[in-house]
Short mmCIF file of N, CA and C in Angstrom, two decimals:
data_model
loop_
_atom_site.label_atom_id
_atom_site.label_comp_id
_atom_site.label_asym_id
_atom_site.label_seq_id
_atom_site.Cartn_x
_atom_site.Cartn_y
_atom_site.Cartn_z
N LEU A 1 -113.15 49.32 3.13
CA LEU A 1 -113.96 50.31 2.91
C LEU A 1 -115.61 50.24 3.09
N PRO A 2 -116.13 51.43 3.34
CA PRO A 2 -117.51 51.59 3.92
C PRO A 2 -118.55 50.30 2.83
N ASP A 3 -119.18 49.59 3.69
CA ASP A 3 -120.31 48.75 2.88
C ASP A 3 -121.85 49.35 3.50
N PRO A 4 -122.55 50.65 3.07
CA PRO A 4 -123.61 50.70 3.54
C PRO A 4 -124.78 49.83 3.82
N SER A 5 -125.95 49.83 4.36
CA SER A 5 -126.73 49.48 4.28
C SER A 5 -127.85 49.87 4.63
N ALA A 6 -128.49 49.30 4.21
CA ALA A 6 -130.47 49.81 4.08
C ALA A 6 -131.01 49.34 4.91
N ARG A 7 -132.19 49.79 6.05
CA ARG A 7 -133.05 49.24 6.30
C ARG A 7 -134.57 49.47 6.34
N ALA A 8 -135.00 49.00 6.10
CA ALA A 8 -136.71 49.13 5.40
C ALA A 8 -137.82 49.34 6.87
N SER A 9 -137.89 50.30 6.86
CA SER A 9 -139.09 50.66 8.51
C SER A 9 -140.51 49.53 7.84
N SER A 10 -140.91 49.33 9.21
CA SER A 10 -141.73 48.40 9.12
C SER A 10 -143.90 49.02 9.40
N LYS A 11 -143.81 50.14 8.95
CA LYS A 11 -144.85 50.61 8.76
C LYS A 11 -145.29 50.24 7.45
N SER A 12 -146.84 50.27 7.47
CA SER A 12 -147.69 49.18 6.81
C SER A 12 -147.99 50.27 5.28
N SER A 13 -148.31 51.45 5.86
CA SER A 13 -148.70 52.19 4.50
C SER A 13 -147.84 53.30 4.44
N GLY A 14 -148.01 54.23 2.89
CA GLY A 14 -147.27 54.87 3.14
C GLY A 14 -146.09 55.34 2.55
N ALA A 15 -144.75 56.06 2.83
CA ALA A 15 -143.79 56.03 2.00
C ALA A 15 -142.66 54.80 2.38
N ILE A 16 -141.54 54.34 2.07
CA ILE A 16 -141.20 53.40 2.31
C ILE A 16 -140.20 53.92 2.55
N HIS A 17 -139.52 54.14 4.33
CA HIS A 17 -138.73 54.41 4.68
C HIS A 17 -137.49 53.43 4.76
N CYS A 18 -136.11 54.21 4.48
CA CYS A 18 -134.90 53.45 4.77
C CYS A 18 -133.62 54.39 4.94
N VAL A 19 -132.92 53.94 5.86
CA VAL A 19 -131.89 54.39 6.65
C VAL A 19 -130.57 53.78 5.86
N LEU A 20 -129.45 55.04 5.83
CA LEU A 20 -128.25 54.46 5.09
C LEU A 20 -127.00 54.45 6.24
N SER A 21 -126.44 53.44 6.59
CA SER A 21 -125.48 53.47 7.49
C SER A 21 -124.59 52.73 6.80
N HIS A 22 -122.93 53.01 7.31
CA HIS A 22 -121.97 52.69 6.91
C HIS A 22 -121.34 51.42 7.48
N ALA A 23 -120.92 50.40 6.96
CA ALA A 23 -120.37 48.93 7.85
C ALA A 23 -119.05 48.43 6.75
N PHE A 24 -118.11 47.90 7.60
CA PHE A 24 -117.07 47.49 7.24
C PHE A 24 -116.63 46.22 7.00
N LEU A 25 -116.40 45.38 5.78
CA LEU A 25 -116.81 43.90 5.45
C LEU A 25 -115.48 43.63 6.59
N GLU A 26 -114.76 43.96 6.81
CA GLU A 26 -113.29 43.44 7.72
C GLU A 26 -113.91 43.29 8.89
N GLU A 27 -114.92 44.02 9.66
CA GLU A 27 -116.10 43.92 11.30
C GLU A 27 -116.93 42.84 10.99
N SER A 28 -116.96 42.04 9.98
CA SER A 28 -118.04 40.88 10.00
C SER A 28 -119.61 41.69 10.39
N PRO A 29 -119.74 42.75 9.80
CA PRO A 29 -121.18 42.84 10.15
C PRO A 29 -122.59 41.87 9.75
N GLN A 30 -123.29 42.12 10.44
CA GLN A 30 -124.72 41.42 10.09
C GLN A 30 -125.66 42.03 9.19
N TYR A 31 -126.06 41.37 7.79
CA TYR A 31 -126.73 41.90 7.33
C TYR A 31 -127.29 40.94 5.74
N HIS A 32 -128.01 41.31 5.52
CA HIS A 32 -128.81 40.62 4.36
C HIS A 32 -128.37 41.21 3.11
N ALA A 33 -128.35 40.54 1.89
CA ALA A 33 -128.19 41.13 0.84
C ALA A 33 -129.64 41.35 -0.10
N LEU A 34 -129.59 41.68 -1.03
CA LEU A 34 -130.80 41.63 -1.66
C LEU A 34 -130.56 41.86 -3.32
N SER A 35 -130.86 40.79 -4.06
CA SER A 35 -130.80 40.82 -5.90
C SER A 35 -131.85 41.00 -5.93
N TYR A 36 -131.94 41.43 -7.11
CA TYR A 36 -133.01 41.94 -8.08
C TYR A 36 -132.91 42.35 -9.41
N PRO A 37 -134.01 42.47 -10.15
CA PRO A 37 -133.75 43.07 -11.65
C PRO A 37 -133.63 43.98 -11.70
N TRP A 38 -132.75 44.78 -12.75
CA TRP A 38 -132.97 46.40 -12.68
C TRP A 38 -133.49 46.48 -13.90
N GLN A 39 -133.77 46.03 -14.75
CA GLN A 39 -134.80 46.39 -15.92
C GLN A 39 -136.13 46.36 -15.41
N ASP A 40 -136.99 46.91 -15.45
CA ASP A 40 -138.23 46.98 -15.02
C ASP A 40 -138.91 47.80 -15.81
N SER A 41 -140.26 47.32 -16.26
CA SER A 41 -141.33 48.20 -16.81
C SER A 41 -142.52 48.65 -15.90
N THR A 42 -142.66 48.41 -14.73
CA THR A 42 -143.75 48.36 -13.80
C THR A 42 -144.21 49.61 -13.35
N LEU A 43 -143.02 50.63 -13.73
CA LEU A 43 -143.34 52.06 -12.88
C LEU A 43 -145.10 52.50 -12.94
N ASN A 44 -145.55 52.59 -12.29
CA ASN A 44 -146.98 53.25 -12.46
C ASN A 44 -148.25 52.18 -12.32
N VAL A 45 -147.70 50.62 -12.41
CA VAL A 45 -148.25 49.71 -12.73
C VAL A 45 -148.93 49.67 -11.08
N SER A 46 -150.19 49.02 -11.25
CA SER A 46 -150.87 48.69 -9.87
C SER A 46 -151.08 47.30 -9.57
N PHE A 47 -150.89 46.90 -8.37
CA PHE A 47 -151.31 45.51 -7.91
C PHE A 47 -152.19 45.32 -6.83
N ASP A 48 -152.41 44.12 -6.65
CA ASP A 48 -153.69 44.23 -5.48
C ASP A 48 -152.95 43.91 -4.26
N ASP A 49 -153.36 44.97 -3.48
CA ASP A 49 -152.95 45.03 -1.53
C ASP A 49 -153.38 43.83 -1.44
N PRO A 50 -152.85 43.09 -0.66
CA PRO A 50 -153.34 41.45 0.10
C PRO A 50 -153.67 42.00 1.09
N GLU A 51 -153.63 43.25 1.80
CA GLU A 51 -154.03 43.48 2.96
C GLU A 51 -155.50 44.28 3.26
N ALA A 52 -155.82 44.77 2.01
CA ALA A 52 -156.97 45.84 1.89
C ALA A 52 -157.86 45.29 0.75
N ASN A 53 -159.08 44.78 0.88
CA ASN A 53 -159.68 44.09 0.10
C ASN A 53 -160.03 45.06 -0.86
N ASP A 54 -160.23 44.80 -2.58
CA ASP A 54 -160.39 45.80 -3.40
C ASP A 54 -159.74 47.14 -3.58
N SER A 55 -158.35 46.90 -2.99
CA SER A 55 -157.40 48.16 -3.03
C SER A 55 -156.18 47.56 -3.53
N LYS A 56 -155.79 48.71 -4.26
CA LYS A 56 -154.51 48.89 -5.32
C LYS A 56 -153.54 49.25 -4.79
N VAL A 57 -152.41 48.79 -4.90
CA VAL A 57 -150.93 49.52 -4.38
C VAL A 57 -150.32 49.95 -5.84
N THR A 58 -150.04 51.29 -6.23
CA THR A 58 -149.61 52.10 -7.30
C THR A 58 -147.95 51.97 -6.96
N ILE A 59 -146.97 51.48 -8.22
CA ILE A 59 -145.61 51.47 -8.00
C ILE A 59 -144.84 52.86 -8.21
N ASP A 60 -144.86 53.79 -7.37
CA ASP A 60 -144.14 55.23 -7.64
C ASP A 60 -142.69 55.26 -7.85
N GLY A 61 -142.23 54.39 -7.43
CA GLY A 61 -140.25 54.48 -7.65
C GLY A 61 -139.87 54.96 -7.13
N PHE A 62 -140.23 55.87 -5.68
CA PHE A 62 -139.39 56.67 -4.79
C PHE A 62 -139.43 56.35 -3.16
N ILE A 63 -138.68 56.22 -2.48
CA ILE A 63 -138.55 56.03 -1.16
C ILE A 63 -137.86 57.05 -0.73
N LEU A 64 -138.16 57.10 1.02
CA LEU A 64 -137.67 58.06 2.09
C LEU A 64 -135.69 57.46 2.27
N LEU A 65 -135.04 57.87 1.56
CA LEU A 65 -133.47 57.45 2.31
C LEU A 65 -133.02 58.67 3.04
N ASN A 66 -132.88 58.10 4.27
CA ASN A 66 -132.25 59.17 5.58
C ASN A 66 -133.33 60.52 4.91
N ASN A 67 -134.71 60.07 4.84
CA ASN A 67 -135.52 61.78 4.87
C ASN A 67 -135.73 61.95 3.69
N GLN A 68 -134.71 61.46 2.81
CA GLN A 68 -134.55 62.35 1.55
C GLN A 68 -135.41 61.24 0.48
N LEU A 69 -135.81 62.00 -0.26
CA LEU A 69 -136.63 61.44 -1.58
C LEU A 69 -135.55 60.84 -2.56
N VAL A 70 -135.62 59.83 -2.83
CA VAL A 70 -135.06 58.97 -3.75
C VAL A 70 -135.67 58.06 -4.79
N GLU A 71 -135.24 58.33 -5.89
CA GLU A 71 -135.77 57.54 -7.05
C GLU A 71 -135.30 55.96 -7.19
N VAL A 72 -135.91 55.01 -6.99
CA VAL A 72 -135.40 53.44 -7.16
C VAL A 72 -136.31 52.99 -8.40
N THR A 73 -135.68 52.02 -8.85
CA THR A 73 -136.12 50.96 -9.45
C THR A 73 -137.44 50.33 -9.20
N PRO A 74 -138.35 50.08 -10.17
CA PRO A 74 -139.87 49.46 -9.88
C PRO A 74 -139.70 48.29 -8.98
N SER A 75 -138.78 47.49 -9.44
CA SER A 75 -138.59 46.12 -8.77
C SER A 75 -137.72 46.46 -7.51
N LEU A 76 -137.28 47.32 -7.34
CA LEU A 76 -136.48 47.16 -6.16
C LEU A 76 -137.37 48.00 -5.26
N TRP A 77 -138.17 48.98 -5.24
CA TRP A 77 -139.64 49.34 -4.57
C TRP A 77 -140.63 48.47 -4.28
N ILE A 78 -140.76 47.84 -5.17
CA ILE A 78 -141.92 46.28 -5.04
C ILE A 78 -141.30 45.40 -3.94
N ALA A 79 -139.85 45.23 -3.84
CA ALA A 79 -139.18 44.06 -3.07
C ALA A 79 -139.55 45.04 -1.64
N LEU A 80 -139.01 46.08 -1.78
CA LEU A 80 -139.04 46.93 -0.22
C LEU A 80 -140.46 46.74 0.50
N TRP A 81 -141.27 47.17 -0.46
CA TRP A 81 -142.59 46.88 -0.09
C TRP A 81 -143.28 45.74 0.54
N HIS A 82 -143.24 45.00 -0.20
CA HIS A 82 -143.05 43.53 0.52
C HIS A 82 -142.26 42.73 1.53
N PHE A 83 -141.23 43.58 1.65
CA PHE A 83 -140.58 43.03 2.90
C PHE A 83 -141.61 43.88 4.03
N ARG A 84 -141.52 44.98 3.71
CA ARG A 84 -142.36 45.71 4.95
C ARG A 84 -143.49 45.23 5.71
N LEU A 85 -144.45 44.20 4.19
CA LEU A 85 -145.46 44.08 4.38
C LEU A 85 -145.44 42.75 5.18
N ILE A 86 -144.40 41.73 4.68
CA ILE A 86 -144.15 40.59 5.50
C ILE A 86 -143.78 41.16 7.05
N ALA A 87 -142.96 41.96 7.58
CA ALA A 87 -142.75 42.18 8.74
C ALA A 87 -144.07 43.06 9.60
N GLN A 88 -145.09 43.50 8.96
CA GLN A 88 -146.19 43.62 9.23
C GLN A 88 -147.00 42.55 9.60
N GLN A 89 -147.04 41.61 8.70
CA GLN A 89 -148.04 40.58 8.97
C GLN A 89 -147.14 39.84 10.26
N TRP A 90 -146.01 39.49 10.51
CA TRP A 90 -145.51 39.18 11.72
C TRP A 90 -145.41 39.67 12.50
N LEU A 91 -146.05 41.05 12.70
CA LEU A 91 -146.03 41.73 13.64
C LEU A 91 -144.52 42.02 14.21
N VAL A 92 -143.62 42.53 13.80
CA VAL A 92 -142.14 42.90 14.06
C VAL A 92 -141.68 44.01 13.24
N GLN A 93 -141.08 44.64 13.86
CA GLN A 93 -140.40 45.94 13.21
C GLN A 93 -138.87 44.96 12.07
N LEU A 94 -139.09 45.88 11.03
CA LEU A 94 -138.32 45.47 10.46
C LEU A 94 -136.86 45.98 10.29
N HIS A 95 -135.99 45.79 11.05
CA HIS A 95 -134.23 46.47 11.07
C HIS A 95 -133.09 45.69 10.93
N THR A 96 -133.68 44.73 10.24
CA THR A 96 -132.51 43.72 9.36
C THR A 96 -131.55 44.94 8.39
N ALA A 97 -130.23 44.79 8.87
CA ALA A 97 -129.97 45.81 7.62
C ALA A 97 -129.50 45.12 6.48
N PHE A 98 -129.93 45.70 5.26
CA PHE A 98 -129.67 45.34 3.89
C PHE A 98 -128.93 45.60 2.97
N TRP A 99 -128.08 45.15 2.64
CA TRP A 99 -126.77 45.52 1.35
C TRP A 99 -127.82 45.39 -0.02
N ILE A 100 -127.97 46.78 -0.44
CA ILE A 100 -128.50 46.83 -1.99
C ILE A 100 -128.11 47.70 -2.48
N ASP A 101 -127.89 47.14 -3.80
CA ASP A 101 -126.30 47.98 -4.72
C ASP A 101 -126.81 49.23 -5.09
N ALA A 102 -128.15 49.60 -5.57
CA ALA A 102 -128.62 50.78 -5.87
C ALA A 102 -128.57 51.83 -4.90
N LEU A 103 -128.80 51.54 -3.53
CA LEU A 103 -128.73 51.79 -2.74
C LEU A 103 -127.17 52.31 -1.59
N CYS A 104 -126.26 51.46 -2.07
CA CYS A 104 -125.42 50.95 -0.96
C CYS A 104 -124.27 51.68 -2.40
N ILE A 105 -124.17 51.55 -3.41
CA ILE A 105 -123.27 51.82 -4.57
C ILE A 105 -123.35 53.88 -4.99
N ASN A 106 -122.38 54.33 -4.65
CA ASN A 106 -122.80 55.32 -5.65
C ASN A 106 -122.86 55.34 -6.98
N GLN A 107 -123.55 55.28 -7.56
CA GLN A 107 -123.33 54.77 -9.19
C GLN A 107 -123.31 55.91 -10.21
N SER A 108 -122.95 57.25 -9.73
CA SER A 108 -122.29 57.97 -10.59
C SER A 108 -121.04 58.17 -10.38
N ASP A 109 -120.36 57.65 -9.10
CA ASP A 109 -118.78 57.30 -9.18
C ASP A 109 -118.17 56.13 -9.66
N ILE A 110 -117.78 56.47 -10.75
CA ILE A 110 -117.31 55.05 -11.80
C ILE A 110 -116.37 54.46 -11.16
N GLU A 111 -115.57 54.92 -10.04
CA GLU A 111 -114.25 54.33 -9.71
C GLU A 111 -114.92 53.45 -8.61
N GLU A 112 -115.86 54.09 -7.60
CA GLU A 112 -116.27 53.66 -6.53
C GLU A 112 -116.98 52.21 -7.12
N ARG A 113 -117.80 52.72 -8.19
CA ARG A 113 -119.14 51.50 -8.50
C ARG A 113 -117.99 50.57 -8.97
N ALA A 114 -117.08 51.14 -9.80
CA ALA A 114 -115.75 49.70 -9.99
C ALA A 114 -115.18 49.02 -8.84
N HIS A 115 -115.35 49.27 -7.62
CA HIS A 115 -114.36 48.62 -6.86
C HIS A 115 -115.59 47.60 -5.96
N GLN A 116 -116.88 48.39 -5.96
CA GLN A 116 -118.05 47.78 -5.15
C GLN A 116 -118.04 46.34 -5.86
N VAL A 117 -118.03 46.74 -7.05
CA VAL A 117 -118.68 45.64 -8.22
C VAL A 117 -117.44 44.27 -8.09
N SER A 118 -116.08 44.74 -7.69
CA SER A 118 -115.24 43.97 -7.75
C SER A 118 -115.38 43.15 -6.35
N ILE A 119 -116.00 43.66 -5.35
CA ILE A 119 -115.86 42.92 -4.34
C ILE A 119 -117.67 42.18 -3.98
N MET A 120 -118.36 42.40 -4.89
CA MET A 120 -119.40 41.73 -4.94
C MET A 120 -119.47 40.45 -4.72
N GLY A 121 -118.89 39.73 -4.87
CA GLY A 121 -118.91 38.45 -4.65
C GLY A 121 -118.47 37.65 -3.01
N ASP A 122 -117.47 38.75 -2.14
CA ASP A 122 -117.62 39.05 -1.09
C ASP A 122 -119.19 39.51 -0.04
N ILE A 123 -119.57 40.29 -0.76
CA ILE A 123 -120.54 40.95 -0.44
C ILE A 123 -121.60 40.17 -0.23
N TYR A 124 -122.28 39.09 -1.33
CA TYR A 124 -122.84 38.23 -1.17
C TYR A 124 -122.36 36.98 -0.15
N LYS A 125 -121.19 36.90 -0.37
CA LYS A 125 -121.13 35.39 0.35
C LYS A 125 -120.70 35.76 2.07
N ASN A 126 -120.57 36.98 2.30
CA ASN A 126 -120.59 37.36 3.67
C ASN A 126 -121.77 37.54 4.43
N ALA A 127 -123.45 37.68 3.50
CA ALA A 127 -124.69 38.12 4.00
C ALA A 127 -125.02 37.12 4.99
N GLU A 128 -125.58 37.15 6.00
CA GLU A 128 -126.35 36.49 6.56
C GLU A 128 -127.43 35.53 6.04
N CYS A 129 -128.04 36.21 4.75
CA CYS A 129 -129.06 35.74 3.89
C CYS A 129 -128.89 36.27 2.58
N VAL A 130 -129.51 35.38 1.68
CA VAL A 130 -129.19 36.81 0.11
C VAL A 130 -130.83 36.20 -0.40
N HIS A 131 -131.70 37.45 0.08
CA HIS A 131 -132.77 37.19 -0.91
C HIS A 131 -132.87 37.51 -2.41
N ALA A 132 -133.38 36.73 -3.15
CA ALA A 132 -133.97 37.23 -4.55
C ALA A 132 -135.11 37.63 -4.96
N TRP A 133 -135.18 38.63 -5.51
CA TRP A 133 -136.94 39.18 -5.65
C TRP A 133 -136.83 38.98 -7.32
N LEU A 134 -137.69 38.26 -7.36
CA LEU A 134 -137.79 38.27 -9.03
C LEU A 134 -138.98 39.16 -9.70
N GLY A 135 -139.85 39.44 -8.78
CA GLY A 135 -141.08 40.44 -9.43
C GLY A 135 -142.02 40.25 -9.10
N LEU A 136 -143.11 40.88 -9.47
CA LEU A 136 -144.66 40.58 -9.03
C LEU A 136 -144.77 39.45 -9.88
N SER A 137 -145.84 38.20 -9.41
CA SER A 137 -146.29 37.10 -9.42
C SER A 137 -146.71 37.16 -10.70
N THR A 138 -146.15 36.35 -11.97
CA THR A 138 -146.51 36.35 -13.22
C THR A 138 -146.68 35.26 -13.39
N LYS A 139 -147.34 34.79 -14.74
CA LYS A 139 -147.33 33.49 -15.35
C LYS A 139 -146.09 33.07 -15.29
N ALA A 140 -144.95 33.65 -16.34
CA ALA A 140 -143.77 33.63 -16.64
C ALA A 140 -142.79 32.99 -15.24
N ILE A 141 -142.83 33.97 -14.12
CA ILE A 141 -142.18 33.44 -13.01
C ILE A 141 -143.04 32.25 -12.37
N VAL A 142 -144.00 32.24 -12.23
CA VAL A 142 -145.00 31.24 -11.74
C VAL A 142 -144.26 29.71 -12.44
N ASP A 143 -144.17 29.36 -13.91
CA ASP A 143 -143.93 28.63 -14.67
C ASP A 143 -142.44 28.39 -14.32
N ALA A 144 -141.41 29.32 -14.20
CA ALA A 144 -140.33 29.25 -13.68
C ALA A 144 -139.91 28.60 -12.64
N MET A 145 -140.62 28.58 -11.68
CA MET A 145 -140.60 28.16 -10.38
C MET A 145 -141.01 26.67 -10.09
#
């Protein structure tokens, strides 16, 4: 069954651009998986932009997916924003395929969602790397680490 992957662009400012593509687990695609919290109350919260003095970034919760505006959780938005920032700092383009559940699973199709959830263990196990995004740095996260 198709296993779509999202790719974040390496542009340092503006909208977050991702491309959705299909892959099959049986073909052993190369991809990273992203794990992140779904429940998040940081929409419209601002945080310091580490690249710009006295500048804030406001979490808007929208990305461009195949050039279509798509709403995502604030936590996912922040994770993608930080991946783009890291790519910019390393002066590389981020073309690594990512499996991101909210983008790769049709959340309104209960049958597809159930199937994808049943193979999530394989999806994470077969990923080259699994990134765990805990959220913006807070005292609770720092204490937990």
